Short mmCIF file of C-alpha atoms in Angstrom, two decimals:
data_model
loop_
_atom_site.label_atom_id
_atom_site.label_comp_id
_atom_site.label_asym_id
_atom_site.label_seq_id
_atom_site.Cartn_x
_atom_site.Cartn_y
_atom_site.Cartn_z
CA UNK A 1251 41.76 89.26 111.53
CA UNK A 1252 43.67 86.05 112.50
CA UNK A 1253 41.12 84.07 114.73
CA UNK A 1254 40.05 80.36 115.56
CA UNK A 1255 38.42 78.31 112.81
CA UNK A 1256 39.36 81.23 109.95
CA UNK A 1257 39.77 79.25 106.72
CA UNK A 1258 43.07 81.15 105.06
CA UNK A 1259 43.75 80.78 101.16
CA UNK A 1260 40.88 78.26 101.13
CA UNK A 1261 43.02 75.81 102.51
CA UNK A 1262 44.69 76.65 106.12
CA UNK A 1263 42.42 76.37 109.09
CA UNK A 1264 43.94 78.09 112.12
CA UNK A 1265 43.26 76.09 115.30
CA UNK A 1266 45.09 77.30 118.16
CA UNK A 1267 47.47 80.22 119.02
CA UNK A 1268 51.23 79.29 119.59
CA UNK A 1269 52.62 81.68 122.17
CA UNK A 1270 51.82 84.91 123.10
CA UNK A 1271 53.61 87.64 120.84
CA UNK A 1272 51.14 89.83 120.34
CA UNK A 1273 52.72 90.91 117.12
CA UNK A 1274 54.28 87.87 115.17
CA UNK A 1275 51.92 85.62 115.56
CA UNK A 1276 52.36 81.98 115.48
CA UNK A 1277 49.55 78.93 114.71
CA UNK A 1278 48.72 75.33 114.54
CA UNK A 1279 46.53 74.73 111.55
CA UNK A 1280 45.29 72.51 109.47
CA UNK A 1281 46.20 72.00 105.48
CA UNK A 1282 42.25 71.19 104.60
CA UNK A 1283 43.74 69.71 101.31
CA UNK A 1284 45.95 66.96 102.40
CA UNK A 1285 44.67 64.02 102.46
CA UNK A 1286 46.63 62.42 104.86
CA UNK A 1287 44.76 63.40 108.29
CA UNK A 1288 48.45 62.16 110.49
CA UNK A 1289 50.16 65.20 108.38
CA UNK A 1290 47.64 67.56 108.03
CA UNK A 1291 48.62 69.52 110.85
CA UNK A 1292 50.93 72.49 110.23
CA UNK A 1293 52.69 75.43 111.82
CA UNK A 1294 51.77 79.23 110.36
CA UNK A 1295 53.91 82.26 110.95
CA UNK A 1296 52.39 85.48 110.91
CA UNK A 1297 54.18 88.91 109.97
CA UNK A 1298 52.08 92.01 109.78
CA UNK A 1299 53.99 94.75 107.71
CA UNK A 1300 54.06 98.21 109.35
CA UNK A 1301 54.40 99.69 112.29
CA UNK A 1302 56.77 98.03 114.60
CA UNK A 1303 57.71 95.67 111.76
CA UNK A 1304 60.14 96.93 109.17
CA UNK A 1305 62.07 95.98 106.45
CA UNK A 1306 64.51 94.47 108.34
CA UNK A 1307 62.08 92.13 109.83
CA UNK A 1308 60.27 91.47 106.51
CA UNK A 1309 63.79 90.75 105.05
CA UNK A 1310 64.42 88.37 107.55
CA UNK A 1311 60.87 86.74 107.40
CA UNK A 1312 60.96 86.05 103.91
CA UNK A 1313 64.59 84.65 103.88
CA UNK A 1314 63.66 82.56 106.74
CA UNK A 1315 60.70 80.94 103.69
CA UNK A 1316 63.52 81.30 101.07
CA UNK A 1317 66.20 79.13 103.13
CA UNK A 1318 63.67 76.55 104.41
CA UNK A 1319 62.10 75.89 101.39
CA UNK A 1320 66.16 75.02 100.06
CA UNK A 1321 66.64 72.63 103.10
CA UNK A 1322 65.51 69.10 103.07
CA UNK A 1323 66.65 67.40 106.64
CA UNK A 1324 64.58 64.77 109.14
CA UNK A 1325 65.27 67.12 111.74
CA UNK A 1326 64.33 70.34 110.31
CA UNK A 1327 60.35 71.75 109.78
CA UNK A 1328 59.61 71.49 105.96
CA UNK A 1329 58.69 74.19 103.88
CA UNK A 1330 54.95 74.12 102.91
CA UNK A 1331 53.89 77.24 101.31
CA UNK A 1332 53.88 80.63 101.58
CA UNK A 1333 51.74 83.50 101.02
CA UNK A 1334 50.22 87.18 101.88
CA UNK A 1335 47.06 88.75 103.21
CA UNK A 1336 45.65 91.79 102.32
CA UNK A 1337 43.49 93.22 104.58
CA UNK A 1338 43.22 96.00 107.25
CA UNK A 1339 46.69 95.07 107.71
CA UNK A 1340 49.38 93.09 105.19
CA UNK A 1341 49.97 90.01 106.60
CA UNK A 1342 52.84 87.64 105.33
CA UNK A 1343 52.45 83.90 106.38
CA UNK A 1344 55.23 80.82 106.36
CA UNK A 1345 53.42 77.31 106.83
CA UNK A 1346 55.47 74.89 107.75
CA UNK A 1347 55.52 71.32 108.96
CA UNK A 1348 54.47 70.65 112.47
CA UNK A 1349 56.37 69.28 115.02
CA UNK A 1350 54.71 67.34 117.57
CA UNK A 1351 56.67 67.58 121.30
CA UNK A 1352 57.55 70.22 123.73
CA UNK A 1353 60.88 72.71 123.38
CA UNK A 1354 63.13 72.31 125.87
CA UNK A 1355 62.55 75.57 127.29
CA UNK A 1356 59.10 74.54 128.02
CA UNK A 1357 60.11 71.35 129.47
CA UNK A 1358 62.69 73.43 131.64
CA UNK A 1359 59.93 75.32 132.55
CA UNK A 1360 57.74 71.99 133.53
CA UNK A 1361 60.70 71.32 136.44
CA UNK A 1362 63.00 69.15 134.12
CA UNK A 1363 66.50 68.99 135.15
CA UNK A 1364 68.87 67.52 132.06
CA UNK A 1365 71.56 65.11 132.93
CA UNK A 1366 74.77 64.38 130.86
CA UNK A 1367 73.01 61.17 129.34
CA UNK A 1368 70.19 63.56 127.92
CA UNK A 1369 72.71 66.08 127.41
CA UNK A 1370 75.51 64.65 125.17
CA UNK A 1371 71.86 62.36 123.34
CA UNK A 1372 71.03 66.19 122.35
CA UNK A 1373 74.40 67.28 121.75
CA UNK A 1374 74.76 65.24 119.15
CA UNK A 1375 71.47 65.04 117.28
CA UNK A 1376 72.21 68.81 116.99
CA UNK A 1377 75.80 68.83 115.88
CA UNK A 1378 74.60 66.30 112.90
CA UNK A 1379 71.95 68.87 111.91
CA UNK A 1380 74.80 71.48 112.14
CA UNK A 1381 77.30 69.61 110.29
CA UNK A 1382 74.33 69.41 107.33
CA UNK A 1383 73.86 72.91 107.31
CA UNK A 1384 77.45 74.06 107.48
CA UNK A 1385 78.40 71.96 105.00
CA UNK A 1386 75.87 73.45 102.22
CA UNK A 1387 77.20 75.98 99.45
CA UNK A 1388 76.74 78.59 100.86
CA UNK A 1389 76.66 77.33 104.74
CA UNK A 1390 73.66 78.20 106.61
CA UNK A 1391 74.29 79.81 110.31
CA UNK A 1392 71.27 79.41 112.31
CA UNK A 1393 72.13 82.08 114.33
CA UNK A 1394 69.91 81.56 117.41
CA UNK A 1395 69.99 77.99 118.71
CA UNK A 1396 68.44 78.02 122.31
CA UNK A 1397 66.46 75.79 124.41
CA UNK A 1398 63.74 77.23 123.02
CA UNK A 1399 64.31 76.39 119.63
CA UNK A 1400 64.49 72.62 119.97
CA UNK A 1401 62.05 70.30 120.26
CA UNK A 1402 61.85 67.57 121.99
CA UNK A 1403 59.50 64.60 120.28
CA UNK A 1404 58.05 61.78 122.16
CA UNK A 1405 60.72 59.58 120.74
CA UNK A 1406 63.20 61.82 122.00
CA UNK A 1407 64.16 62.91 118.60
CA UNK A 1408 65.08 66.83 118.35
CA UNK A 1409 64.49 69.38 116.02
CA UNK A 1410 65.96 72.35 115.37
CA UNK A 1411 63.27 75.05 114.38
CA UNK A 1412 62.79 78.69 113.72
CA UNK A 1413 65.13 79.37 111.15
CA UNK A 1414 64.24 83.60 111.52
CA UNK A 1415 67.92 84.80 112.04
CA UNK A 1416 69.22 82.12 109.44
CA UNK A 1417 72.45 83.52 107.82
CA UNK A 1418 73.47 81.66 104.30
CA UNK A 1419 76.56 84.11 103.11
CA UNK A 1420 79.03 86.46 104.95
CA UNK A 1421 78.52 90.06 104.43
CA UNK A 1422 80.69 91.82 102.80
CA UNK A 1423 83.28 93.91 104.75
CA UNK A 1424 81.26 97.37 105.31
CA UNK A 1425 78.27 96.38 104.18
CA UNK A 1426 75.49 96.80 106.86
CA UNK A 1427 73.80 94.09 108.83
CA UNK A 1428 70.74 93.31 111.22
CA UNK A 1429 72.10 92.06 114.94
CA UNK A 1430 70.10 88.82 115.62
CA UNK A 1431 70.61 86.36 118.49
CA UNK A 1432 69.76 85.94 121.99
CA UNK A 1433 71.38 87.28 124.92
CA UNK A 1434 73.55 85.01 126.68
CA UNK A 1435 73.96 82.23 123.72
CA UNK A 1436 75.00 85.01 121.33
CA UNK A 1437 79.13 85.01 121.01
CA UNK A 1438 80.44 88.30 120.65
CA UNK A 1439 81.55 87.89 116.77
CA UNK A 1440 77.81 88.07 116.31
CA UNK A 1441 77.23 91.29 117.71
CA UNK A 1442 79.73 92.13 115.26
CA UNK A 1443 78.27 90.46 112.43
CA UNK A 1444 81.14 88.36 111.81
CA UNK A 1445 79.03 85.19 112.15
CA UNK A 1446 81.23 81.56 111.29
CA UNK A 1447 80.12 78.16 111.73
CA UNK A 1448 81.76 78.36 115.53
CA UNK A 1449 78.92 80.78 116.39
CA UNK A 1450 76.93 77.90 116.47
CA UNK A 1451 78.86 75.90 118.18
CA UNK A 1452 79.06 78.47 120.80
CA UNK A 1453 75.11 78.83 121.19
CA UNK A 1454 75.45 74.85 121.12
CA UNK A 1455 77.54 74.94 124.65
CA UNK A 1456 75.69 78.06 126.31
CA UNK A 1457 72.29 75.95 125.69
CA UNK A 1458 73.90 72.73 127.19
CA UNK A 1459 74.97 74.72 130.21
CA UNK A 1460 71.52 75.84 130.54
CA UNK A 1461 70.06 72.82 130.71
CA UNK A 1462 72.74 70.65 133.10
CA UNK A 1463 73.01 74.31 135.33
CA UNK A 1464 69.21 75.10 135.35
CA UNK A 1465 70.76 78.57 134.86
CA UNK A 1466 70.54 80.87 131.87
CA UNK A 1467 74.29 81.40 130.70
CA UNK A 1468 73.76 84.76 131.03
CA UNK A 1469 73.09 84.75 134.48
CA UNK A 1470 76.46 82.50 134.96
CA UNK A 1471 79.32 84.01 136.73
CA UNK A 1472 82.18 84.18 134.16
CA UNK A 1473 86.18 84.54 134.19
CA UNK A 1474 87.65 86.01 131.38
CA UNK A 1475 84.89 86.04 129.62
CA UNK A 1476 84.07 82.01 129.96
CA UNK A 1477 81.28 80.61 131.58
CA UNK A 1478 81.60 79.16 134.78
CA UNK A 1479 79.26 76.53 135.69
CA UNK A 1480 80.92 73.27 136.93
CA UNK A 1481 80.24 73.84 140.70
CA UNK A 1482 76.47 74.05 139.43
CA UNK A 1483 76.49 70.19 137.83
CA UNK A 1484 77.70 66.93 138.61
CA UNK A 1485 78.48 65.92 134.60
CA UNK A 1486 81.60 64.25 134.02
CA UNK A 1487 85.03 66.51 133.89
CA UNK A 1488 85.38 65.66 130.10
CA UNK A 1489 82.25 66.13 129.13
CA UNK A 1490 82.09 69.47 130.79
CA UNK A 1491 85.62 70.26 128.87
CA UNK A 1492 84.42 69.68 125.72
CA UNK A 1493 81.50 72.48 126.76
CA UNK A 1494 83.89 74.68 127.57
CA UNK A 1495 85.72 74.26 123.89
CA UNK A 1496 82.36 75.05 122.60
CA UNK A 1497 81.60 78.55 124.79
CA UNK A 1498 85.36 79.50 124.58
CA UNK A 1499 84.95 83.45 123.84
CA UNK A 1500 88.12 83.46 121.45
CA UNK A 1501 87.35 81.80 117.98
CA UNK A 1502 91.15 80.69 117.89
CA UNK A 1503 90.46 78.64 121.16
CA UNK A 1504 86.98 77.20 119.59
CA UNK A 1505 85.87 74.01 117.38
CA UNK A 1506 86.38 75.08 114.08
CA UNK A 1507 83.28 72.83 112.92
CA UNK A 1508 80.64 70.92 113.97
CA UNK A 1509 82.06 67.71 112.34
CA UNK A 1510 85.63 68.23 115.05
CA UNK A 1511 82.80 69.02 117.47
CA UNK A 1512 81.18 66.07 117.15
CA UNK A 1513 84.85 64.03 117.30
CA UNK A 1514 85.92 65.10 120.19
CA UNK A 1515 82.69 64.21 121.78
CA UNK A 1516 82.48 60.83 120.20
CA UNK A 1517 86.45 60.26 121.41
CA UNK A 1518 87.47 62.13 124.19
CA UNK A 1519 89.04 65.66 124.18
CA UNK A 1520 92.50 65.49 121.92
CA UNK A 1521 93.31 69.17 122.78
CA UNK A 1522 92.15 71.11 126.22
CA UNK A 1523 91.23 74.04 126.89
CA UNK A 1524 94.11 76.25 127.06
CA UNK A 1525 92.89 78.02 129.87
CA UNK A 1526 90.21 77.15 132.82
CA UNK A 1527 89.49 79.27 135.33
CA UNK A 1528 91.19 78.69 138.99
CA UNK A 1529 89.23 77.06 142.13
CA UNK A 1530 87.31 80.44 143.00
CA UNK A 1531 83.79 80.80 141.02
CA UNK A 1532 81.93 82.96 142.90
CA UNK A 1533 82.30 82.90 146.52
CA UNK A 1534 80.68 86.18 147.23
CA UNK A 1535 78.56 86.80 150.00
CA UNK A 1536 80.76 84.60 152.34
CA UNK A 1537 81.97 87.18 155.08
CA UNK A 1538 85.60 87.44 156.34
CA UNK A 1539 85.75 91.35 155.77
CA UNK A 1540 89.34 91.44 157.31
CA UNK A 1541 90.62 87.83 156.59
CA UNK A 1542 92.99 87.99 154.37
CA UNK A 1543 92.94 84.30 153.16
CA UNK A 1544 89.31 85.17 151.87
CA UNK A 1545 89.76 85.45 147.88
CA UNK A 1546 88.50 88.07 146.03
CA UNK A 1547 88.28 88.49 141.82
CA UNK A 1548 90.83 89.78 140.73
CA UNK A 1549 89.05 91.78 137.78
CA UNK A 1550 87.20 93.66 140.76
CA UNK A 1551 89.92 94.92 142.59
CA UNK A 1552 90.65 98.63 143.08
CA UNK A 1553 89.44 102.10 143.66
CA UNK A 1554 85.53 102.36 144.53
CA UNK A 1555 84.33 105.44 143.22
CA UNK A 1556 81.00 104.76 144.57
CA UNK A 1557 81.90 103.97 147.81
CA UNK A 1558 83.91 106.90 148.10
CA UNK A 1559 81.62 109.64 146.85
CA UNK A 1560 78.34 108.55 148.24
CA UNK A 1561 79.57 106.37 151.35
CA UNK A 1562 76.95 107.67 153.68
CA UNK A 1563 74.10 105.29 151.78
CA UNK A 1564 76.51 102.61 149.76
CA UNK A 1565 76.92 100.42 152.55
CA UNK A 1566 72.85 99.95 153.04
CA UNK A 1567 72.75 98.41 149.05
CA UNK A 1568 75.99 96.41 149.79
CA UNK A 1569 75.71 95.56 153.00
CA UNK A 1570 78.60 96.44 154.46
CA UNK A 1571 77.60 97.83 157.34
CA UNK A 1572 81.00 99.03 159.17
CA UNK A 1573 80.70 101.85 156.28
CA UNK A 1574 77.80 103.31 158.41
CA UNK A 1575 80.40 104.91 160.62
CA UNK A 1576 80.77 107.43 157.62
CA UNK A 1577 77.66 109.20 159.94
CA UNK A 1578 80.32 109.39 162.88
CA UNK A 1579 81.76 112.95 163.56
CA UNK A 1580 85.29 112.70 163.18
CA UNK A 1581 85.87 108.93 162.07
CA UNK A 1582 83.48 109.90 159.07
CA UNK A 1583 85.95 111.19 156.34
CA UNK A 1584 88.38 107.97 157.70
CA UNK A 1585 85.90 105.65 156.74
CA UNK A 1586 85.34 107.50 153.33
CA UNK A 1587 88.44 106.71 152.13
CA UNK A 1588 88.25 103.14 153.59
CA UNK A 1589 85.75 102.48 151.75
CA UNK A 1590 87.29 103.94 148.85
CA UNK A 1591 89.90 101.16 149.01
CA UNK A 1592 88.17 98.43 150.35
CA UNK A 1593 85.12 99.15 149.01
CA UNK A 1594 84.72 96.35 146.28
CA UNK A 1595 86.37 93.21 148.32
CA UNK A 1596 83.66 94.37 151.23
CA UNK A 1597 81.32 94.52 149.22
CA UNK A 1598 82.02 91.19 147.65
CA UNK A 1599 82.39 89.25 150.46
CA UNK A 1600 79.68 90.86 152.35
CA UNK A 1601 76.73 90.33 149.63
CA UNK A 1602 75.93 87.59 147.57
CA UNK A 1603 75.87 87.72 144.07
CA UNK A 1604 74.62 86.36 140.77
CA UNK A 1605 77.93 87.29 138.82
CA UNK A 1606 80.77 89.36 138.47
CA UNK A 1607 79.18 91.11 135.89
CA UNK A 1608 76.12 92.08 138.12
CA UNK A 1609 78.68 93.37 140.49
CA UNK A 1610 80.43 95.55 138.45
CA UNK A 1611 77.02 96.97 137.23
CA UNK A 1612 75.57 98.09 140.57
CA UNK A 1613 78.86 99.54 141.40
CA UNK A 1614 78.95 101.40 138.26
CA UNK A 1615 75.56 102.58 139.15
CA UNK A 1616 76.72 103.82 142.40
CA UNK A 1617 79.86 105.76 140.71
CA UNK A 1618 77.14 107.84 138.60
CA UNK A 1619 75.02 108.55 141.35
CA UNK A 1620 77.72 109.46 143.63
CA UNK A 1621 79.01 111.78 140.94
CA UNK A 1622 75.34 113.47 140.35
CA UNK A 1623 74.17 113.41 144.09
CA UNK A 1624 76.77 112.21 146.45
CA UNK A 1625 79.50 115.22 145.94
CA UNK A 1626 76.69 117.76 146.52
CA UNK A 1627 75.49 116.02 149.33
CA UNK A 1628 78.93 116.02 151.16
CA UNK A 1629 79.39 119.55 150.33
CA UNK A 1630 76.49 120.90 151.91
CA UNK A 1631 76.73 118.42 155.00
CA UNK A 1632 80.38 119.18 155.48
CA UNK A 1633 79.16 122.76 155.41
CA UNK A 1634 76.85 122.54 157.62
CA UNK A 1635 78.90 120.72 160.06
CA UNK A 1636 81.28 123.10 159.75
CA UNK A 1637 78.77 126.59 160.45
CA UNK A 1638 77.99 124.35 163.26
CA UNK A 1639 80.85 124.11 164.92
#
């Protein structure tokens, strides 16, 4: 159906495939009736009805058209046209202006590391497209902003583009809703469909994380909830406090707007954070099993079910390896409960890893599989010890 060179409404001529969604397809083309050969090239969207797409999709699609054909910013892709195909398939299309540059995903991906120069340039060309789109009646929420929704130009000019989770009114209280956003640069008033102005703000600071960390903020080890990334970049203290404004997970503790946003960045913090995290990020992985001095999260601490009900195999995934003694006749059920107690600071400071978060989920893992295999399996060892003997 869609393929190289295929003229579309006797006017679009597809050229080359944009990514590699097999479904929603995305192309450069070119508008065969504009005259001016410098503008005639042209973004397509593709959304084939059925199957995997639904309503919800198609909803989204065509208020994606609606709302860009309503905005009229230097920054933004401009509405074109839009149109459907009927064929094997129905096929709705969006054509709008191309953008000549690479996202910043793609230039991540290239090797680029950001510094705070490039950082705070991008900060703000985005918080003036924000403060245009907030400040429309009714505001528009982009919803997704993300490295790889911005483009980079070779003027270093950037664009905010794909305008597919746009938002232009609050639902209603009850009403239902589509969950849109990516993981990681998604606040969690989103996920609840309680989307404000601030959302954006907070996908603003995850995506300038990203690019002074090199790390995807969801891969970030947090603390309360907040992102912790200043031990990954060497940006100055208030510019990296005015980040963590942006990402703060309560919407009390947040900008309120893009233009305060932009303010604070233009003048210096006038209010700080109300709470940053204490000297320990993540220091896992750093031995010291019975040093004291060691620190260990606090939001960790406690009872290991894991360790407890499956310690003969827990300490080969967490490497603590004094829990092997569990396979010692008479020491064994000593060191279950050991590890019971001890469990998660051994664990921490005996294995690196990427997060707090990961830890808790591979120690969550172990709970469940210590409850489905791990009490069995002591039973009928314990048993057999015990005929044994």
């Amino acid at each position: 159906m869609l393929e190289t060179n295929r003229i579309l409404q006797e006017r679009y001529q597809l050229k080359q495939k944009l990514g590699d969604n097999p479904v929603r397809q995305t192309w450069l083309a070119i508008d065969l009736q504009n005259p001016n050969p410098d503008r005639s090239q042209v973004v397509v969207k593709f959304l084939p009805f059925g199957g995997p797409v639904q309503w919800d999709d198609l909803k989204l699609f065509e208020r994606e058209a609606k709302i860009l054909k309503q905005l009229n910013h230097s920054r933004i892709p401009k509405y074109r046209d839009y149109f459907h195909i009927e064929a094997s398939t129905l096929w709705f299309a969006l054509v709008q202006e191309y953008i000549p540059g690479f996202s910043l995903k793609e230039l991540q991906e290239q090797g680029k590391r950001f510094g705070e120069v490039e950082a705070r340039h991008i900060a703000a060309d985005i918080l003036k497209i924000l403060i245009y789109l907030h400040n429309l009646n009714p505001p528009v929420l982009h919803r997704d902003i993300k490295p790889g929704n911005l483009i980079l130009d070779d003027r270093e000019r950037v664009y905010l583009i794909d305008f597919g989770a746009v938002q232009e009114r609050s639902p209603r209280e009850g009403a239902s809703f589509t969950v849109v956003g990516t993981y990681g640069y998604t606040p969690m008033e989103q996920f609840g469909g309680r989307t404000v102005p601030a959302s954006d703000l907070y996908a603003l600071g995850a995506t300038l994380t990203h690019l002074l960390t090199g790390t995807p903020p969801a891969d970030l080890p947090q603390y309360d909830a907040r992102l912790q990334f200043r031990h990954l970049t060497n940006a100055s203290p208030d510019f990296l406090e005015w980040i963590e404004k942006l990402t703060e997970p309560s919407l009390a503790q947040r900008f309120t707007s893009a233009e305060e946003a932009r303010n604070a960045l233009e003048n210096g913090m006038v209010t700080p954070t109300l709470k940053i995290a204490p000297a320990l990020l993540n220091n896992s992985g750093r031995g010291g099993l019975f040093n004291p001095s060691v620190p260990v999260p606090d939001e960790i601490k406690g009872w290991n079910w894991g360790a407890f009900l499956f310690p003969y195999f827990w300490p080969l995934s967490n490497k603590v390896w004094i829990g092997l003694l569990t396979w010692v006749p008479y020491v064994g059920w000593f060191m279950c409960f050991l590890l019971g107690l001890k469990g998660n600071e051994w664990a921490w400071k005996s294995r690196r890893w990427r997060s707090i978060q990961q830890f808790k989920d591979h120690q969550r893992g172990w709970t469940i599989a210590g409850l489905l295999f791990g009490i069995p399996l002591s039973v009928l060892l314990w048993t057999a010890i015990a005929l044994i003997a």
